[in-house]
Amino acid sequence: MSLKQSEAWISLSQHRRMVAELHLRDLFEKDPHRFRRFSLELDGLLLDYSKNLITEDTLRLLLDLAAAADLVGWRQRLLQGEVVNHTEGRPALHTALRSSASAPLLVQGKDVRAEVREVLARMEALAEAVRNGRYLGYDGRPIRDVIHIGIGGSDLGPRLALQALAPQHDGPRVHFVSNIDGVELAACTGRLQPATTLVTIVSKSFTTLETCANAEAVREWFRAAGADEAAIRRHFIAISGNREAALAFGIDPQRLFPIWDWVGGRYSLWSAVGLPIAIGCGMDAFRQLLQGAERMDQHFEEAPLERNMPVILGLLGIWYVNFMGLGSHAVIPYSERLRVLPAYLEQLEMESNGKSVDRDGNPVGYATVPVLWGQTGTVGQHAFFQALHQGTQPVPIDFVGIVEPLPGYERMHEQLMANLFAQSEALMRGQSAEEARRQMAAEGLSAERIDDLLPYRVFPGNRPSTTILLRELSPRTLGMLIALYEHKVFTQSVVWRLNAFDQWGVELGKQLAKGLLTALRDGSGMAEHDSSTRGLVERYRAWRGLD
Amino acid sequence: MSLKQSEAWISLSQHRRMVAELHLRDLFEKDPHRFRRFSLELDGLLLDYSKNLITEDTLRLLLDLAAAADLVGWRQRLLQGEVVNHTEGRPALHTALRSSASAPLLVQGKDVRAEVREVLARMEALAEAVRNGRYLGYDGRPIRDVIHIGIGGSDLGPRLALQALAPQHDGPRVHFVSNIDGVELAACTGRLQPATTLVTIVSKSFTTLETCANAEAVREWFRAAGADEAAIRRHFIAISGNREAALAFGIDPQRLFPIWDWVGGRYSLWSAVGLPIAIGCGMDAFRQLLQGAERMDQHFEEAPLERNMPVILGLLGIWYVNFMGLGSHAVIPYSERLRVLPAYLEQLEMESNGKSVDRDGNPVGYATVPVLWGQTGTVGQHAFFQALHQGTQPVPIDFVGIVEPLPGYERMHEQLMANLFAQSEALMRGQSAEEARRQMAAEGLSAERIDDLLPYRVFPGNRPSTTILLRELSPRTLGMLIALYEHKVFTQSVVWRLNAFDQWGVELGKQLAKGLLTALRDGSGMAEHDSSTRGLVERYRAWRGLD
């Protein structure tokens, strides 16, 4: 039976018509306990979902949908290491990377927990040696900088964590190089010295075009500075699932860390991919990050579905996408330290669930992942919030706030938080014509001016948002926050009947790029392309003077 | 008559059903001249719109719609300085900021062109004095750094331009502080020295919460370093429309630059708001930026609508939003130097047209601005492109590419461009089951494996994109590119019958934030808020230990 024919789906479609008649402002007025009813708290993380366009019936029906999709069964399959990634024949065991359990967890006869512990110990040894200055560069000086080379999941996780944890960052500076246009690379090579720079290269396959090209270019930079091969080996660390290719590149086996095939790139932050976090902030901080994620794993595994944060977040998303027809979802962190979070979640959600064929190989027949986007607040308030308040298209929003201020900025932080709370309130309640008139009168506007402006000063309200409050932004709460979204995404994949852990949709572009590279270089093979692609290549070649 | 009742709208709705039967791959196969037909070039900027889901009939009908909305008349009203921003009683004359015309253009009896020339001369004098080391800080050393304080339009324009023009940046470094959480500010004050730092403060009203708080904090940083008031006056520059408030803050009249009320924040890059660009890259570069924008202004004014780049871009957007029902639009620049472009355009488009009440004060009754979002390529390919290729929701994309490589990175740049062209090709043509089988066979997969994977390796294609190729990323082409989008946005506002130049939707949040600030500080006034907002404030106060 298809999802759309399930009783829960049909009931939700009917229920949606009733909800379309409601306004959040009335729901709050009628129910003084709405916040208590629709909020959850866990170890310094508050999830307030009361400003969503739901009633208790909505949640009940959504939970029926989750039951119809066997969420409980799939959760167990995920956590126990079954082959949930069926197209690649693998489990998805990012939860094992942060598990403190000691009972063996076998994948193809190997205890992954023992392997994880061993890698963590190796990471710790390396990170601490670099941090305390015992790990010396080729001219005998300690390491001052790290260039981290990776793209996608190999890049976004460490990038997010190191910006979020900047106040704890007391080790060598970490610089990120991901794109292949040379801009980030040139910024590094122009400022740093090879002799005091460590290079961490992350590629699961060790064939990623951008990462390999940047790694080669950095190696050339070492050579140009006079470093010999032994010196280079000392400065290059690889994190890869392709041992042979990494060794062939010249990585010392001692400086090679694994990525297991049961860890997807966008779930790899918790593996040795997080090495720059351990070097920058210390292994203690990295272990706290893992502990935070594990705390959320336990909650996801143990909490009843109706009090389960990732399940609630996932089902709310399904409600908006599949029943309210909303095609995008915004994440607005009120902290510059979380400015990478929207891009991180964009990958996590859209690469995991941006699919239209279900686990059985059939077209899904319903909408799946929405566009995930966002910027930090209050910055966004001065940019695109106009459309969130008065545009024609409602956008559900996740606001993320941090209660603890940056030391020395307490007064400014109060302003920040007042704005965060005011935005969700304004979006929810709106402003009626009567209120707008009163407001303009209070501003001293003339009666005529009030009449002219009135239509533009009315806000429809009823625009949904969720607020996630963190008591502080620590390694532990960051781990909780990311794991919360990981399990949200998994919840949605189960309801949508998708495999969240493959990404076949990136292959075709890679394939075509190979042929086009030759075309750009020598103009050959153009006949097989459409006139647009031909026209672009011809213009490129003409402007480069290659004709 | 409402827009939806116009003949053009009705014809487009019917035409849309026909287009739903077409596939771009077939359109290219049937018409070898499609690229020539649907591309335009202007001074080193190529606009290829042939990979959009249109036929010649689509464009003709869209042009009818533009005619029905009197686009030609509104264009004239805009450029001649009529009061197009009717709710604020002002013209919108960002085009006058970059006009080389000498004939007077009068606004309220004053020749704005003469005023613009005078301000440009003052900017030049200041920028050149800072750049050549004659402008000395309070301890007699030249200026080495600029802290630019602004938010929204006061921030995004200079930020975009200075990142895009980094190779031309040979003056003092420029640092940006916009948010109120202290993170960017602390990064500046922790590294820089007041005695060699100039501060540029941009706020049209000089009451912007974030900007005023950051300006105060930077002034305190000067004081803490021992600078007296005369010294501080020497280091602080303001760009504002509120002369009195800027003087009251302590700005020296000589160091105060105007923002005229006929320049909106999101269109202000071309005014003295661009001072940091002139300081960083020189006044010549800033004037070339203006010249590029003026070139696009002329094109917008003079080119027939069917060959007019901003008009074409604007109408394509309307086609997708209003007739194909697509709610988001992505901008993907293949250059880290343009990494701010998506955020810049997000503001430009969503703040200008994120509205639902028309110029006559009536609800529009049709969708207006889509969600604008994006990241750089190739980075996005490793993040969210999965959903663009195989998700259930088509997203029209603007790709932006730069033909000239960064010197020293020519080979990597070829890879970058091959990927850019391959993505638009892959999205357009997709991959049929037969092609997927052939591809997997070439990869050496077994027949059984091919059968299993087949549904996941099929790509529907028919996903639209536009490619903008710049011969190089120079001040001039950057000016052209930004002005192209400004006029695109204006074109859409005319069809949607919106005033693109006000932003009443940001007021309610500001209003509510004032009350909530008091509540956060002393817990008062909570009864008037909903239980969610109360719950959040209470949790905040409890976690801060304020109860």
PDB file of C-alpha atoms in Angstrom, chain A residues 317-518:
ATOM      1  CA  GLY A 317       8.301  19.081   8.471  1.00  0.00           C
ATOM      2  CA  ILE A 318       6.142  16.415   6.853  1.00  0.00           C
ATOM      3  CA  TRP A 319       3.014  18.301   7.871  1.00  0.00           C
ATOM      4  CA  TYR A 320       4.224  21.464   6.124  1.00  0.00           C
ATOM      5  CA  VAL A 321       5.590  19.780   3.010  1.00  0.00           C
ATOM      6  CA  ASN A 322       2.943  17.181   2.335  1.00  0.00           C
ATOM      7  CA  PHE A 323      -0.231  18.654   3.767  1.00  0.00           C
ATOM      8  CA  MET A 324       0.239  22.422   3.750  1.00  0.00           C
ATOM      9  CA  GLY A 325       2.170  22.400   0.463  1.00  0.00           C
ATOM     10  CA  LEU A 326       5.060  24.567   1.687  1.00  0.00           C
ATOM     11  CA  GLY A 327       8.218  24.057  -0.352  1.00  0.00           C
ATOM     12  CA  SER A 328      10.894  25.654   1.789  1.00  0.00           C
ATOM     13  CA  HIS A 329      12.035  25.707   5.382  1.00  0.00           C
ATOM     14  CA  ALA A 330      14.332  28.295   6.969  1.00  0.00           C
ATOM     15  CA  VAL A 331      16.881  27.888   9.753  1.00  0.00           C
ATOM     16  CA  ILE A 332      17.794  31.148  11.477  1.00  0.00           C
ATOM     17  CA  PRO A 333      20.433  30.904  14.198  1.00  0.00           C
ATOM     18  CA  TYR A 334      20.741  34.038  16.323  1.00  0.00           C
ATOM     19  CA  SER A 335      24.507  33.748  16.589  1.00  0.00           C
ATOM     20  CA  GLU A 336      27.338  34.428  14.180  1.00  0.00           C
ATOM     21  CA  ARG A 337      29.032  31.404  15.722  1.00  0.00           C
ATOM     22  CA  LEU A 338      26.336  29.292  14.048  1.00  0.00           C
ATOM     23  CA  ARG A 339      26.509  31.022  10.678  1.00  0.00           C
ATOM     24  CA  VAL A 340      27.454  27.746   8.947  1.00  0.00           C
ATOM     25  CA  LEU A 341      24.459  25.903  10.432  1.00  0.00           C
ATOM     26  CA  PRO A 342      22.054  26.660   7.553  1.00  0.00           C
ATOM     27  CA  ALA A 343      24.566  25.381   4.979  1.00  0.00           C
ATOM     28  CA  TYR A 344      25.316  22.347   7.146  1.00  0.00           C
ATOM     29  CA  LEU A 345      21.637  21.453   7.454  1.00  0.00           C
ATOM     30  CA  GLU A 346      21.045  22.242   3.790  1.00  0.00           C
ATOM     31  CA  GLN A 347      23.431  19.420   2.995  1.00  0.00           C
ATOM     32  CA  LEU A 348      22.202  17.102   5.723  1.00  0.00           C
ATOM     33  CA  GLU A 349      18.545  17.410   4.714  1.00  0.00           C
ATOM     34  CA  MET A 350      18.689  17.936   0.971  1.00  0.00           C
ATOM     35  CA  GLU A 351      21.362  15.350   0.206  1.00  0.00           C
ATOM     36  CA  SER A 352      19.717  12.782   2.477  1.00  0.00           C
ATOM     37  CA  ASN A 353      16.105  13.220   1.373  1.00  0.00           C
ATOM     38  CA  GLY A 354      16.279  15.089  -1.942  1.00  0.00           C
ATOM     39  CA  LYS A 355      14.984  12.001  -3.710  1.00  0.00           C
ATOM     40  CA  SER A 356      11.871  10.860  -5.518  1.00  0.00           C
ATOM     41  CA  VAL A 357      12.253   7.063  -5.707  1.00  0.00           C
ATOM     42  CA  ASP A 358      11.417   4.979  -2.657  1.00  0.00           C
ATOM     43  CA  ARG A 359      13.267   2.045  -1.105  1.00  0.00           C
ATOM     44  CA  ASP A 360      11.430  -0.345  -3.403  1.00  0.00           C
ATOM     45  CA  GLY A 361      12.450   1.523  -6.513  1.00  0.00           C
ATOM     46  CA  ASN A 362       9.072   3.154  -7.134  1.00  0.00           C
ATOM     47  CA  PRO A 363       8.362   6.852  -7.718  1.00  0.00           C
ATOM     48  CA  VAL A 364       7.139   8.301  -4.429  1.00  0.00           C
ATOM     49  CA  GLY A 365       4.185  10.299  -5.756  1.00  0.00           C
ATOM     50  CA  TYR A 366       4.419  12.933  -3.010  1.00  0.00           C
ATOM     51  CA  ALA A 367       6.740  15.810  -2.207  1.00  0.00           C
ATOM     52  CA  THR A 368       9.880  15.021  -0.220  1.00  0.00           C
ATOM     53  CA  VAL A 369      12.562  17.354   1.110  1.00  0.00           C
ATOM     54  CA  PRO A 370      11.841  21.099   1.017  1.00  0.00           C
ATOM     55  CA  VAL A 371      14.475  23.680   0.165  1.00  0.00           C
ATOM     56  CA  LEU A 372      16.371  24.365   3.357  1.00  0.00           C
ATOM     57  CA  TRP A 373      17.894  27.834   3.615  1.00  0.00           C
ATOM     58  CA  GLY A 374      18.670  30.636   6.050  1.00  0.00           C
ATOM     59  CA  GLN A 375      21.067  33.202   7.456  1.00  0.00           C
ATOM     60  CA  THR A 376      21.812  34.401  10.945  1.00  0.00           C
ATOM     61  CA  GLY A 377      19.484  36.709  12.848  1.00  0.00           C
ATOM     62  CA  THR A 378      19.387  39.615  13.472  1.00  0.00           C
ATOM     63  CA  VAL A 379      21.201  39.994  10.139  1.00  0.00           C
ATOM     64  CA  GLY A 380      18.335  38.366   8.246  1.00  0.00           C
ATOM     65  CA  GLN A 381      15.857  40.796   9.822  1.00  0.00           C
ATOM     66  CA  HIS A 382      17.568  43.520   7.797  1.00  0.00           C
ATOM     67  CA  ALA A 383      17.556  41.442   4.631  1.00  0.00           C
ATOM     68  CA  PHE A 384      14.819  38.963   3.778  1.00  0.00           C
ATOM     69  CA  PHE A 385      12.469  39.000   6.792  1.00  0.00           C
ATOM     70  CA  GLN A 386      10.186  41.381   4.884  1.00  0.00           C
ATOM     71  CA  ALA A 387       9.122  38.389   2.790  1.00  0.00           C
ATOM     72  CA  LEU A 388       8.722  36.124   5.822  1.00  0.00           C
ATOM     73  CA  HIS A 389       6.287  38.596   7.391  1.00  0.00           C
ATOM     74  CA  GLN A 390       4.362  39.925   4.400  1.00  0.00           C
ATOM     75  CA  GLY A 391       5.254  37.763   1.405  1.00  0.00           C
ATOM     76  CA  THR A 392       2.676  35.520  -0.213  1.00  0.00           C
ATOM     77  CA  GLN A 393       4.439  32.275   0.681  1.00  0.00           C
ATOM     78  CA  PRO A 394       4.618  31.166   4.341  1.00  0.00           C
ATOM     79  CA  VAL A 395       7.977  29.680   5.318  1.00  0.00           C
ATOM     80  CA  PRO A 396       8.229  27.538   8.456  1.00  0.00           C
ATOM     81  CA  ILE A 397      11.254  28.618  10.456  1.00  0.00           C
ATOM     82  CA  ASP A 398      13.525  27.020  13.007  1.00  0.00           C
ATOM     83  CA  PHE A 399      14.951  29.737  15.242  1.00  0.00           C
ATOM     84  CA  VAL A 400      18.031  28.779  17.246  1.00  0.00           C
ATOM     85  CA  GLY A 401      19.065  30.914  20.216  1.00  0.00           C
ATOM     86  CA  ILE A 402      21.814  30.708  22.803  1.00  0.00           C
ATOM     87  CA  VAL A 403      21.028  31.972  26.268  1.00  0.00           C
ATOM     88  CA  GLU A 404      24.573  32.496  27.520  1.00  0.00           C
ATOM     89  CA  PRO A 405      26.109  35.736  26.207  1.00  0.00           C
ATOM     90  CA  LEU A 406      29.625  36.182  24.915  1.00  0.00           C
ATOM     91  CA  PRO A 407      31.486  37.588  27.946  1.00  0.00           C
ATOM     92  CA  GLY A 408      31.650  41.370  27.739  1.00  0.00           C
ATOM     93  CA  TYR A 409      28.657  41.635  25.394  1.00  0.00           C
ATOM     94  CA  GLU A 410      25.820  41.036  27.855  1.00  0.00           C
ATOM     95  CA  ARG A 411      23.777  44.148  26.981  1.00  0.00           C
ATOM     96  CA  MET A 412      24.017  43.549  23.259  1.00  0.00           C
ATOM     97  CA  HIS A 413      23.099  39.923  23.798  1.00  0.00           C
ATOM     98  CA  GLU A 414      19.877  40.974  25.547  1.00  0.00           C
ATOM     99  CA  GLN A 415      18.966  42.961  22.450  1.00  0.00           C
ATOM    100  CA  LEU A 416      19.753  39.949  20.301  1.00  0.00           C
ATOM    101  CA  MET A 417      17.493  37.676  22.326  1.00  0.00           C
ATOM    102  CA  ALA A 418      14.690  40.239  22.543  1.00  0.00           C
ATOM    103  CA  ASN A 419      14.747  40.342  18.755  1.00  0.00           C
ATOM    104  CA  LEU A 420      14.698  36.571  18.450  1.00  0.00           C
ATOM    105  CA  PHE A 421      11.641  36.238  20.688  1.00  0.00           C
ATOM    106  CA  ALA A 422       9.952  39.237  19.045  1.00  0.00           C
ATOM    107  CA  GLN A 423      10.285  37.728  15.579  1.00  0.00           C
ATOM    108  CA  SER A 424       8.576  34.471  16.424  1.00  0.00           C
ATOM    109  CA  GLU A 425       5.878  36.402  18.250  1.00  0.00           C
ATOM    110  CA  ALA A 426       5.344  38.834  15.361  1.00  0.00           C
ATOM    111  CA  LEU A 427       5.207  36.040  12.793  1.00  0.00           C
ATOM    112  CA  MET A 428       2.705  34.142  14.916  1.00  0.00           C
ATOM    113  CA  ARG A 429       0.327  36.910  15.938  1.00  0.00           C
ATOM    114  CA  GLY A 430       0.656  39.404  13.103  1.00  0.00           C
ATOM    115  CA  GLN A 431      -0.938  42.825  13.374  1.00  0.00           C
ATOM    116  CA  SER A 432      -4.593  43.497  12.614  1.00  0.00           C
ATOM    117  CA  ALA A 433      -5.852  46.627  10.886  1.00  0.00           C
ATOM    118  CA  GLU A 434      -7.118  47.922  14.209  1.00  0.00           C
ATOM    119  CA  GLU A 435      -3.765  47.350  15.887  1.00  0.00           C
ATOM    120  CA  ALA A 436      -1.947  48.933  12.958  1.00  0.00           C
ATOM    121  CA  ARG A 437      -4.137  52.035  13.227  1.00  0.00           C
ATOM    122  CA  ARG A 438      -3.436  52.283  16.944  1.00  0.00           C
ATOM    123  CA  GLN A 439       0.282  51.846  16.372  1.00  0.00           C
ATOM    124  CA  MET A 440       0.412  54.552  13.695  1.00  0.00           C
ATOM    125  CA  ALA A 441      -1.610  56.919  15.861  1.00  0.00           C
ATOM    126  CA  ALA A 442       0.921  56.340  18.654  1.00  0.00           C
ATOM    127  CA  GLU A 443       3.666  57.232  16.157  1.00  0.00           C
ATOM    128  CA  GLY A 444       1.847  60.553  15.596  1.00  0.00           C
ATOM    129  CA  LEU A 445       0.764  59.970  11.986  1.00  0.00           C
ATOM    130  CA  SER A 446      -2.080  62.023  10.522  1.00  0.00           C
ATOM    131  CA  ALA A 447      -5.448  60.402   9.877  1.00  0.00           C
ATOM    132  CA  GLU A 448      -4.918  60.700   6.149  1.00  0.00           C
ATOM    133  CA  ARG A 449      -1.474  59.144   6.325  1.00  0.00           C
ATOM    134  CA  ILE A 450      -2.846  56.330   8.478  1.00  0.00           C
ATOM    135  CA  ASP A 451      -5.487  55.559   5.855  1.00  0.00           C
ATOM    136  CA  ASP A 452      -2.901  55.525   3.069  1.00  0.00           C
ATOM    137  CA  LEU A 453      -0.452  53.298   4.917  1.00  0.00           C
ATOM    138  CA  LEU A 454      -2.902  50.948   6.566  1.00  0.00           C
ATOM    139  CA  PRO A 455      -2.830  48.096   4.013  1.00  0.00           C
ATOM    140  CA  TYR A 456       0.962  47.999   4.217  1.00  0.00           C
ATOM    141  CA  ARG A 457       1.116  47.931   8.000  1.00  0.00           C
ATOM    142  CA  VAL A 458      -1.175  44.932   8.434  1.00  0.00           C
ATOM    143  CA  PHE A 459       0.536  41.583   9.064  1.00  0.00           C
ATOM    144  CA  PRO A 460      -1.390  38.364   8.480  1.00  0.00           C
ATOM    145  CA  GLY A 461       0.441  36.457  11.203  1.00  0.00           C
ATOM    146  CA  ASN A 462      -0.255  32.735  11.577  1.00  0.00           C
ATOM    147  CA  ARG A 463       3.250  32.032  10.286  1.00  0.00           C
ATOM    148  CA  PRO A 464       4.743  29.008  12.010  1.00  0.00           C
ATOM    149  CA  SER A 465       8.082  28.695  13.737  1.00  0.00           C
ATOM    150  CA  THR A 466       9.920  26.450  16.142  1.00  0.00           C
ATOM    151  CA  THR A 467      12.426  27.808  18.654  1.00  0.00           C
ATOM    152  CA  ILE A 468      15.384  25.810  19.880  1.00  0.00           C
ATOM    153  CA  LEU A 469      17.040  27.415  22.888  1.00  0.00           C
ATOM    154  CA  LEU A 470      20.459  26.250  24.036  1.00  0.00           C
ATOM    155  CA  ARG A 471      21.520  27.150  27.533  1.00  0.00           C
ATOM    156  CA  GLU A 472      25.022  27.691  26.155  1.00  0.00           C
ATOM    157  CA  LEU A 473      26.869  26.887  22.952  1.00  0.00           C
ATOM    158  CA  SER A 474      29.281  24.228  24.168  1.00  0.00           C
ATOM    159  CA  PRO A 475      30.697  21.131  22.479  1.00  0.00           C
ATOM    160  CA  ARG A 476      28.045  19.136  24.284  1.00  0.00           C
ATOM    161  CA  THR A 477      25.018  21.204  23.219  1.00  0.00           C
ATOM    162  CA  LEU A 478      26.396  21.480  19.686  1.00  0.00           C
ATOM    163  CA  GLY A 479      26.571  17.687  19.558  1.00  0.00           C
ATOM    164  CA  MET A 480      22.985  17.466  20.773  1.00  0.00           C
ATOM    165  CA  LEU A 481      21.801  20.005  18.218  1.00  0.00           C
ATOM    166  CA  ILE A 482      23.405  18.295  15.225  1.00  0.00           C
ATOM    167  CA  ALA A 483      22.234  14.829  16.295  1.00  0.00           C
ATOM    168  CA  LEU A 484      18.725  16.254  16.761  1.00  0.00           C
ATOM    169  CA  TYR A 485      18.678  17.210  13.093  1.00  0.00           C
ATOM    170  CA  GLU A 486      20.282  13.948  11.972  1.00  0.00           C
ATOM    171  CA  HIS A 487      17.457  11.982  13.548  1.00  0.00           C
ATOM    172  CA  LYS A 488      14.870  14.455  12.292  1.00  0.00           C
ATOM    173  CA  VAL A 489      16.109  13.717   8.778  1.00  0.00           C
ATOM    174  CA  PHE A 490      16.011   9.979   9.417  1.00  0.00           C
ATOM    175  CA  THR A 491      12.458  10.236  10.750  1.00  0.00           C
ATOM    176  CA  GLN A 492      11.387  11.985   7.569  1.00  0.00           C
ATOM    177  CA  SER A 493      13.173   9.451   5.386  1.00  0.00           C
ATOM    178  CA  VAL A 494      11.247   6.663   7.080  1.00  0.00           C
ATOM    179  CA  VAL A 495       7.880   8.326   6.497  1.00  0.00           C
ATOM    180  CA  TRP A 496       8.813   9.191   2.921  1.00  0.00           C
ATOM    181  CA  ARG A 497      10.155   5.624   2.496  1.00  0.00           C
ATOM    182  CA  LEU A 498      13.523   6.852   1.257  1.00  0.00           C
ATOM    183  CA  ASN A 499      17.054   5.628   1.761  1.00  0.00           C
ATOM    184  CA  ALA A 500      18.587   8.690   3.443  1.00  0.00           C
ATOM    185  CA  PHE A 501      22.130   7.449   3.096  1.00  0.00           C
ATOM    186  CA  ASP A 502      22.936   7.235  -0.612  1.00  0.00           C
ATOM    187  CA  GLN A 503      23.318  10.086  -3.136  1.00  0.00           C
ATOM    188  CA  TRP A 504      23.099   8.800  -6.698  1.00  0.00           C
ATOM    189  CA  GLY A 505      21.887  12.185  -7.882  1.00  0.00           C
ATOM    190  CA  VAL A 506      25.395  13.606  -7.862  1.00  0.00           C
ATOM    191  CA  GLU A 507      26.786  11.120 -10.384  1.00  0.00           C
ATOM    192  CA  LEU A 508      25.476  12.411 -13.708  1.00  0.00           C
ATOM    193  CA  GLY A 509      27.074  15.836 -13.352  1.00  0.00           C
ATOM    194  CA  LYS A 510      30.443  14.272 -12.513  1.00  0.00           C
ATOM    195  CA  GLN A 511      30.183  12.036 -15.559  1.00  0.00           C
ATOM    196  CA  LEU A 512      29.385  14.897 -17.939  1.00  0.00           C
ATOM    197  CA  ALA A 513      32.097  17.105 -16.452  1.00  0.00           C
ATOM    198  CA  LYS A 514      34.783  14.680 -17.633  1.00  0.00           C
ATOM    199  CA  GLY A 515      33.773  15.031 -21.278  1.00  0.00           C
ATOM    200  CA  LEU A 516      33.378  18.776 -20.983  1.00  0.00           C
ATOM    201  CA  LEU A 517      36.837  19.193 -19.508  1.00  0.00           C
ATOM    202  CA  THR A 518      38.310  17.842 -22.738  1.00  0.00           C
TER     203      THR A 518
END
